[in-house]
Amino acid sequence: MLAHLPRRRAAAALAILGFLVAGCAKNAPQDIFRPAGSNAREIDDGLGGQKYIFILAGVVAAIVIAVVLFIIFKFKDRGQDIPEQTHGNPMLEIGMTILPAIILITVAIPTVAKIFNLAKSDDAACVVNVTGQQWWWEYDYPVQNCGGIEITQPIVTSGEMVIPAGVNVQLRITSRDVIHSYWIPRLNGKRDAVPGSLQPLRMQADQPGIYTGQCTEFCGLSHARMRQAVVALDSDSFATWVANQEEAYTSPTDALALEGEGQFISQCARCHQINGLTNSDGTPVLANPEQNLVSGAAPNLTNLMTRTGFAGFTFDLITDACREKLWNAPSEEFSALYLQGVWMDSPAGAEYPVCFNETALREWLRNAPGMKPMFVDPNNLSSTGGLYRGMPNLGLTEAQIDQLIAYLLERK
Amino acid sequence: MLTTGSKLLIGATVVSVISAILFGITVDGPGATVGVIGLLSAAVAFGLIAGINVYVRDSNAPAMEPGVEHTCAAARQPSGASGWPAVAAVGVAGLAIGAVSRPVVFLVALVVVLAAIVEWMVQAWSERASDDTGYNATIRGRLLHPLEFPVLATLGLGALIYGFSRIMLSASKDAGRWLFIAIGALFLAGAVVVAIYRGAGKRTIAGVSALAAFAVVGVGVASAVQGQRDIEAHPAPSCLSNEEGEGDHGAPKAPSDTAGVYATIVLTDSDFYAVLGNWNGPDKIAYHQLSVPRNARVSLVFLNQTSEPARLTARLGKFGDAAESVECTAMVEADGEGYLSIKAVNVPLASTEPMQLQLGGEEAPAIEIQVP
Ligand SMILES: [Cu+2]
């Protein structure tokens, strides 16, 4: 049938079909119509929920489009007489004002109620500060009792936010440079991250699992590579995660990793903090990101290997096969698998025997801006007073990278 | 005979060729080739147009008519003297002055010179366009008005606004209030009058408006000469003191933005603690440490629930040789509120001074600042 249509129309039809088919995808991890927590359900469900409004809007759109099409074809100029010219039809005009007003009021009342419900924060049992910058998210957990689990020292991580499943978590969102926007479609709506301001957002996931999202406010060069995830763990696993994040630093014993520690201190520590790392004279190694980066922050790498993605959750620390395994794991098994992270068992028949995605991390250390475009040309930093936006290419040798990888593998 | 236009084009061709040669000889580097190609292209283009122009004799005279070169429009003398060369001369002088004094003078002069050249060229061209002066003026306007009107309007408005701002700066605070009430009322009255007496002539309104504009600019100039009123400088409060000082006056008392507050710091007779903002947790937990993200500016609200004035001081660390970073509210009266925005650039471990919130110069009680 398509063959009979002119080519341009066929292309348009195909494009529309493509959109429709995309809507049927089974593995759509960012599908707003598959809520996985109480806040997303509040948005999705009930009177004024997006489901019904979507249908209502669809019906209105269908009627309007049908009328427009009807008029276009019915009154097309075929040389017929000009129809009778009239001015004004009070009944029609009043009707067409009142009907939309009624529809909008019907939509508005439950929607506004929902906005108030979503803004409540008195049932939140845990608080996480979320700070955006070009082009990754930082999460820090102040000292508190988080859903029954004591956090005794502040925890800081990036890319993936780990929360206890079933607990209402209050996010307090801000930014260090430009405006970003935090969005986990299956858990809640979007919230802008504005420098100097603090925006609240509730997060709750019913079941352990990983819920992904991406920055939704255009924020510069690598906006498209600024992704994020919320990882919900069962309560015990969350406690394990917290305890692990708070564990004291141990210097490597392995010779290669020990050399890596030295490399890290000389090459990386000016931007990246590793808590507990000391110089040979015992003084702490402290990062000065404010002297190197526009945002004044770089991801804290103390527990890098407890994450499954890096650089704005854009690249995987675990191989594709292991990611499939983790993301598709039933919720009872998810928490344990996530805690194993890069040490998970690789699925049988997978291309690589281990889950650690060494290729990606090596590539990052070899040439970070080659993987993710960033403003890091050392000869072109005059507009920022010598500060980078992102991680520069450090010109490391393969031997240095070997040492660094060995060292980073122990940051778990 | 060659017409004036043809002479101009032949001249332009020759100049382009000579410049191309000179450019090629004197300039080195990657730009040289591009420059020479550009100039030669210009020469070719000018040459072509010059040829056509010579052939068609400026297209406005049948070439065979004898003696036409003395009667055609292009051969007529300009209808009057032009003021633009004088303006251009002033501009060139400005260029010279600007070159040795301030770049802005040079820029303004450059604009004047360019404007004069364009105006002069168009005027010369339009005055020879036909022997109908009215028509000539019309085509000149069609070309230049879209350029002249916005520029003149901008300059005129700029002068008005500048005059206004000078008046505002020199009038005292109280006089200013009455002055602007009066001016506003006058404006309104004028508008009402114009609205009621529809018959008022265009000229009358224009005249009155022009007079008002001149008055504003005139008074503005006078005010500018007189200089602005003294604007009090507010010294910063001295953070490490509990005494009320000069800097404590005139500080904003009630914060308006409470939605974006990072934490509320509460001082009571028995306690000094922080409550996290945007989180009405189960029992509004009172923390004695406050974790702030590094290098992110956050706002604090200070509630002084005692019967004495107090100052909230944030000691944000001393890193290396830099001075200790300290920020504070003004003295907050009993039962009052203060506002403070803070930024911790590095972690407490890197600081040689404690990082904490405290009351003025007193080291205790304190709320420890943690920077993860
Ligand atoms: Cu962003």
PDB file of N, CA, C and O in Angstrom, chain B residues 40-74:
ATOM      1  N   LEU B  40      42.358  40.415  -5.479  1.00  0.00           N
ATOM      2  CA  LEU B  40      42.320  40.217  -6.930  1.00  0.00           C
ATOM      3  C   LEU B  40      40.880  39.990  -7.393  1.00  0.00           C
ATOM      4  O   LEU B  40      40.490  40.505  -8.448  1.00  0.00           O
ATOM      5  N   SER B  41      40.118  39.264  -6.582  1.00  0.00           N
ATOM      6  CA  SER B  41      38.716  39.070  -6.949  1.00  0.00           C
ATOM      7  C   SER B  41      38.015  40.417  -7.025  1.00  0.00           C
ATOM      8  O   SER B  41      37.240  40.682  -7.946  1.00  0.00           O
ATOM      9  N   ALA B  42      38.313  41.273  -6.034  1.00  0.00           N
ATOM     10  CA  ALA B  42      37.701  42.602  -6.052  1.00  0.00           C
ATOM     11  C   ALA B  42      38.105  43.329  -7.330  1.00  0.00           C
ATOM     12  O   ALA B  42      37.267  43.962  -7.996  1.00  0.00           O
ATOM     13  N   ALA B  43      39.402  43.220  -7.703  1.00  0.00           N
ATOM     14  CA  ALA B  43      39.879  43.904  -8.904  1.00  0.00           C
ATOM     15  C   ALA B  43      39.110  43.412 -10.120  1.00  0.00           C
ATOM     16  O   ALA B  43      38.648  44.202 -10.956  1.00  0.00           O
ATOM     17  N   VAL B  44      38.965  42.084 -10.227  1.00  0.00           N
ATOM     18  CA  VAL B  44      38.253  41.524 -11.376  1.00  0.00           C
ATOM     19  C   VAL B  44      36.811  42.036 -11.410  1.00  0.00           C
ATOM     20  O   VAL B  44      36.308  42.493 -12.447  1.00  0.00           O
ATOM     21  N   ALA B  45      36.174  42.015 -10.216  1.00  0.00           N
ATOM     22  CA  ALA B  45      34.777  42.446 -10.155  1.00  0.00           C
ATOM     23  C   ALA B  45      34.648  43.918 -10.541  1.00  0.00           C
ATOM     24  O   ALA B  45      33.818  44.293 -11.378  1.00  0.00           O
ATOM     25  N   PHE B  46      35.508  44.746  -9.958  1.00  0.00           N
ATOM     26  CA  PHE B  46      35.464  46.183 -10.282  1.00  0.00           C
ATOM     27  C   PHE B  46      35.720  46.399 -11.762  1.00  0.00           C
ATOM     28  O   PHE B  46      35.047  47.202 -12.426  1.00  0.00           O
ATOM     29  N   GLY B  47      36.714  45.665 -12.289  1.00  0.00           N
ATOM     30  CA  GLY B  47      37.062  45.822 -13.707  1.00  0.00           C
ATOM     31  C   GLY B  47      35.853  45.510 -14.585  1.00  0.00           C
ATOM     32  O   GLY B  47      35.538  46.254 -15.523  1.00  0.00           O
ATOM     33  N   LEU B  48      35.179  44.430 -14.253  1.00  0.00           N
ATOM     34  CA  LEU B  48      34.025  44.006 -15.050  1.00  0.00           C
ATOM     35  C   LEU B  48      32.942  45.086 -15.035  1.00  0.00           C
ATOM     36  O   LEU B  48      32.444  45.515 -16.083  1.00  0.00           O
ATOM     37  N   ILE B  49      32.643  45.557 -13.795  1.00  0.00           N
ATOM     38  CA  ILE B  49      31.580  46.563 -13.699  1.00  0.00           C
ATOM     39  C   ILE B  49      32.018  47.835 -14.413  1.00  0.00           C
ATOM     40  O   ILE B  49      31.227  48.490 -15.114  1.00  0.00           O
ATOM     41  N   ALA B  50      33.302  48.186 -14.266  1.00  0.00           N
ATOM     42  CA  ALA B  50      33.800  49.399 -14.924  1.00  0.00           C
ATOM     43  C   ALA B  50      33.604  49.268 -16.438  1.00  0.00           C
ATOM     44  O   ALA B  50      33.126  50.199 -17.095  1.00  0.00           O
ATOM     45  N   GLY B  51      33.952  48.102 -16.973  1.00  0.00           N
ATOM     46  CA  GLY B  51      33.805  47.885 -18.415  1.00  0.00           C
ATOM     47  C   GLY B  51      32.356  48.087 -18.842  1.00  0.00           C
ATOM     48  O   GLY B  51      32.069  48.831 -19.790  1.00  0.00           O
ATOM     49  N   ILE B  52      31.454  47.424 -18.108  1.00  0.00           N
ATOM     50  CA  ILE B  52      30.033  47.548 -18.461  1.00  0.00           C
ATOM     51  C   ILE B  52      29.609  49.005 -18.391  1.00  0.00           C
ATOM     52  O   ILE B  52      28.915  49.529 -19.280  1.00  0.00           O
ATOM     53  N   ASN B  53      30.070  49.676 -17.320  1.00  0.00           N
ATOM     54  CA  ASN B  53      29.676  51.062 -17.104  1.00  0.00           C
ATOM     55  C   ASN B  53      30.150  51.963 -18.246  1.00  0.00           C
ATOM     56  O   ASN B  53      29.430  52.821 -18.723  1.00  0.00           O
ATOM     57  N   VAL B  54      31.398  51.747 -18.662  1.00  0.00           N
ATOM     58  CA  VAL B  54      31.937  52.556 -19.760  1.00  0.00           C
ATOM     59  C   VAL B  54      31.101  52.302 -21.011  1.00  0.00           C
ATOM     60  O   VAL B  54      30.682  53.225 -21.715  1.00  0.00           O
ATOM     61  N   TYR B  55      30.798  51.033 -21.235  1.00  0.00           N
ATOM     62  CA  TYR B  55      30.075  50.665 -22.447  1.00  0.00           C
ATOM     63  C   TYR B  55      28.683  51.286 -22.477  1.00  0.00           C
ATOM     64  O   TYR B  55      28.260  51.826 -23.490  1.00  0.00           O
ATOM     65  N   VAL B  56      27.974  51.245 -21.326  1.00  0.00           N
ATOM     66  CA  VAL B  56      26.599  51.751 -21.347  1.00  0.00           C
ATOM     67  C   VAL B  56      26.523  53.195 -20.872  1.00  0.00           C
ATOM     68  O   VAL B  56      25.433  53.729 -20.707  1.00  0.00           O
ATOM     69  N   ARG B  57      27.648  53.820 -20.629  1.00  0.00           N
ATOM     70  CA  ARG B  57      27.705  55.228 -20.203  1.00  0.00           C
ATOM     71  C   ARG B  57      26.780  55.466 -19.014  1.00  0.00           C
ATOM     72  O   ARG B  57      25.915  56.343 -19.048  1.00  0.00           O
ATOM     73  N   ASP B  58      26.966  54.719 -17.994  1.00  0.00           N
ATOM     74  CA  ASP B  58      26.185  54.862 -16.767  1.00  0.00           C
ATOM     75  C   ASP B  58      24.704  54.614 -16.992  1.00  0.00           C
ATOM     76  O   ASP B  58      23.884  54.952 -16.135  1.00  0.00           O
ATOM     77  N   SER B  59      24.381  54.066 -18.097  1.00  0.00           N
ATOM     78  CA  SER B  59      23.036  53.591 -18.404  1.00  0.00           C
ATOM     79  C   SER B  59      21.966  54.666 -18.422  1.00  0.00           C
ATOM     80  O   SER B  59      20.804  54.378 -18.592  1.00  0.00           O
ATOM     81  N   ASN B  60      22.348  55.899 -18.182  1.00  0.00           N
ATOM     82  CA  ASN B  60      21.256  56.861 -18.127  1.00  0.00           C
ATOM     83  C   ASN B  60      21.266  57.859 -19.293  1.00  0.00           C
ATOM     84  O   ASN B  60      20.573  58.852 -19.255  1.00  0.00           O
ATOM     85  N   ALA B  61      22.065  57.629 -20.287  1.00  0.00           N
ATOM     86  CA  ALA B  61      22.028  58.541 -21.420  1.00  0.00           C
ATOM     87  C   ALA B  61      22.209  57.746 -22.689  1.00  0.00           C
ATOM     88  O   ALA B  61      23.103  56.915 -22.774  1.00  0.00           O
ATOM     89  N   PRO B  62      21.369  57.940 -23.643  1.00  0.00           N
ATOM     90  CA  PRO B  62      21.586  57.284 -24.934  1.00  0.00           C
ATOM     91  C   PRO B  62      22.917  57.773 -25.488  1.00  0.00           C
ATOM     92  O   PRO B  62      23.116  58.989 -25.670  1.00  0.00           O
ATOM     93  N   ALA B  63      23.828  56.847 -25.676  1.00  0.00           N
ATOM     94  CA  ALA B  63      25.196  57.226 -25.978  1.00  0.00           C
ATOM     95  C   ALA B  63      25.334  58.019 -27.287  1.00  0.00           C
ATOM     96  O   ALA B  63      26.264  58.785 -27.452  1.00  0.00           O
ATOM     97  N   MET B  64      24.336  57.803 -28.173  1.00  0.00           N
ATOM     98  CA  MET B  64      24.522  58.460 -29.473  1.00  0.00           C
ATOM     99  C   MET B  64      24.127  59.935 -29.465  1.00  0.00           C
ATOM    100  O   MET B  64      24.496  60.693 -30.319  1.00  0.00           O
ATOM    101  N   GLU B  65      23.356  60.346 -28.488  1.00  0.00           N
ATOM    102  CA  GLU B  65      22.898  61.725 -28.486  1.00  0.00           C
ATOM    103  C   GLU B  65      24.089  62.662 -28.288  1.00  0.00           C
ATOM    104  O   GLU B  65      24.794  62.546 -27.283  1.00  0.00           O
ATOM    105  N   PRO B  66      24.328  63.546 -29.177  1.00  0.00           N
ATOM    106  CA  PRO B  66      25.519  64.385 -29.038  1.00  0.00           C
ATOM    107  C   PRO B  66      25.382  65.340 -27.855  1.00  0.00           C
ATOM    108  O   PRO B  66      24.293  65.870 -27.604  1.00  0.00           O
ATOM    109  N   GLY B  67      26.453  65.532 -27.150  1.00  0.00           N
ATOM    110  CA  GLY B  67      26.489  66.505 -26.060  1.00  0.00           C
ATOM    111  C   GLY B  67      25.751  66.067 -24.821  1.00  0.00           C
ATOM    112  O   GLY B  67      25.647  66.813 -23.851  1.00  0.00           O
ATOM    113  N   VAL B  68      25.292  64.784 -24.804  1.00  0.00           N
ATOM    114  CA  VAL B  68      24.481  64.344 -23.675  1.00  0.00           C
ATOM    115  C   VAL B  68      25.277  64.322 -22.381  1.00  0.00           C
ATOM    116  O   VAL B  68      24.747  64.511 -21.293  1.00  0.00           O
ATOM    117  N   GLU B  69      26.582  64.130 -22.520  1.00  0.00           N
ATOM    118  CA  GLU B  69      27.384  64.033 -21.303  1.00  0.00           C
ATOM    119  C   GLU B  69      27.381  65.334 -20.502  1.00  0.00           C
ATOM    120  O   GLU B  69      27.768  65.350 -19.346  1.00  0.00           O
ATOM    121  N   HIS B  70      26.951  66.409 -21.112  1.00  0.00           N
ATOM    122  CA  HIS B  70      26.896  67.661 -20.345  1.00  0.00           C
ATOM    123  C   HIS B  70      25.530  67.885 -19.728  1.00  0.00           C
ATOM    124  O   HIS B  70      25.390  68.673 -18.804  1.00  0.00           O
ATOM    125  N   THR B  71      24.512  67.142 -20.218  1.00  0.00           N
ATOM    126  CA  THR B  71      23.155  67.426 -19.742  1.00  0.00           C
ATOM    127  C   THR B  71      22.584  66.326 -18.870  1.00  0.00           C
ATOM    128  O   THR B  71      21.664  66.562 -18.103  1.00  0.00           O
ATOM    129  N   CYS B  72      23.135  65.109 -18.965  1.00  0.00           N
ATOM    130  CA  CYS B  72      22.509  64.006 -18.228  1.00  0.00           C
ATOM    131  C   CYS B  72      22.672  64.192 -16.724  1.00  0.00           C
ATOM    132  O   CYS B  72      23.525  64.938 -16.262  1.00  0.00           O
ATOM    133  N   ALA B  73      21.839  63.442 -15.954  1.00  0.00           N
ATOM    134  CA  ALA B  73      21.804  63.627 -14.503  1.00  0.00           C
ATOM    135  C   ALA B  73      23.174  63.417 -13.881  1.00  0.00           C
ATOM    136  O   ALA B  73      23.592  64.158 -12.999  1.00  0.00           O
ATOM    137  N   ALA B  74      23.869  62.401 -14.388  1.00  0.00           N
ATOM    138  CA  ALA B  74      25.147  62.077 -13.772  1.00  0.00           C
ATOM    139  C   ALA B  74      26.157  63.188 -13.960  1.00  0.00           C
ATOM    140  O   ALA B  74      27.131  63.284 -13.212  1.00  0.00           O
TER     141      ALA B  74
END
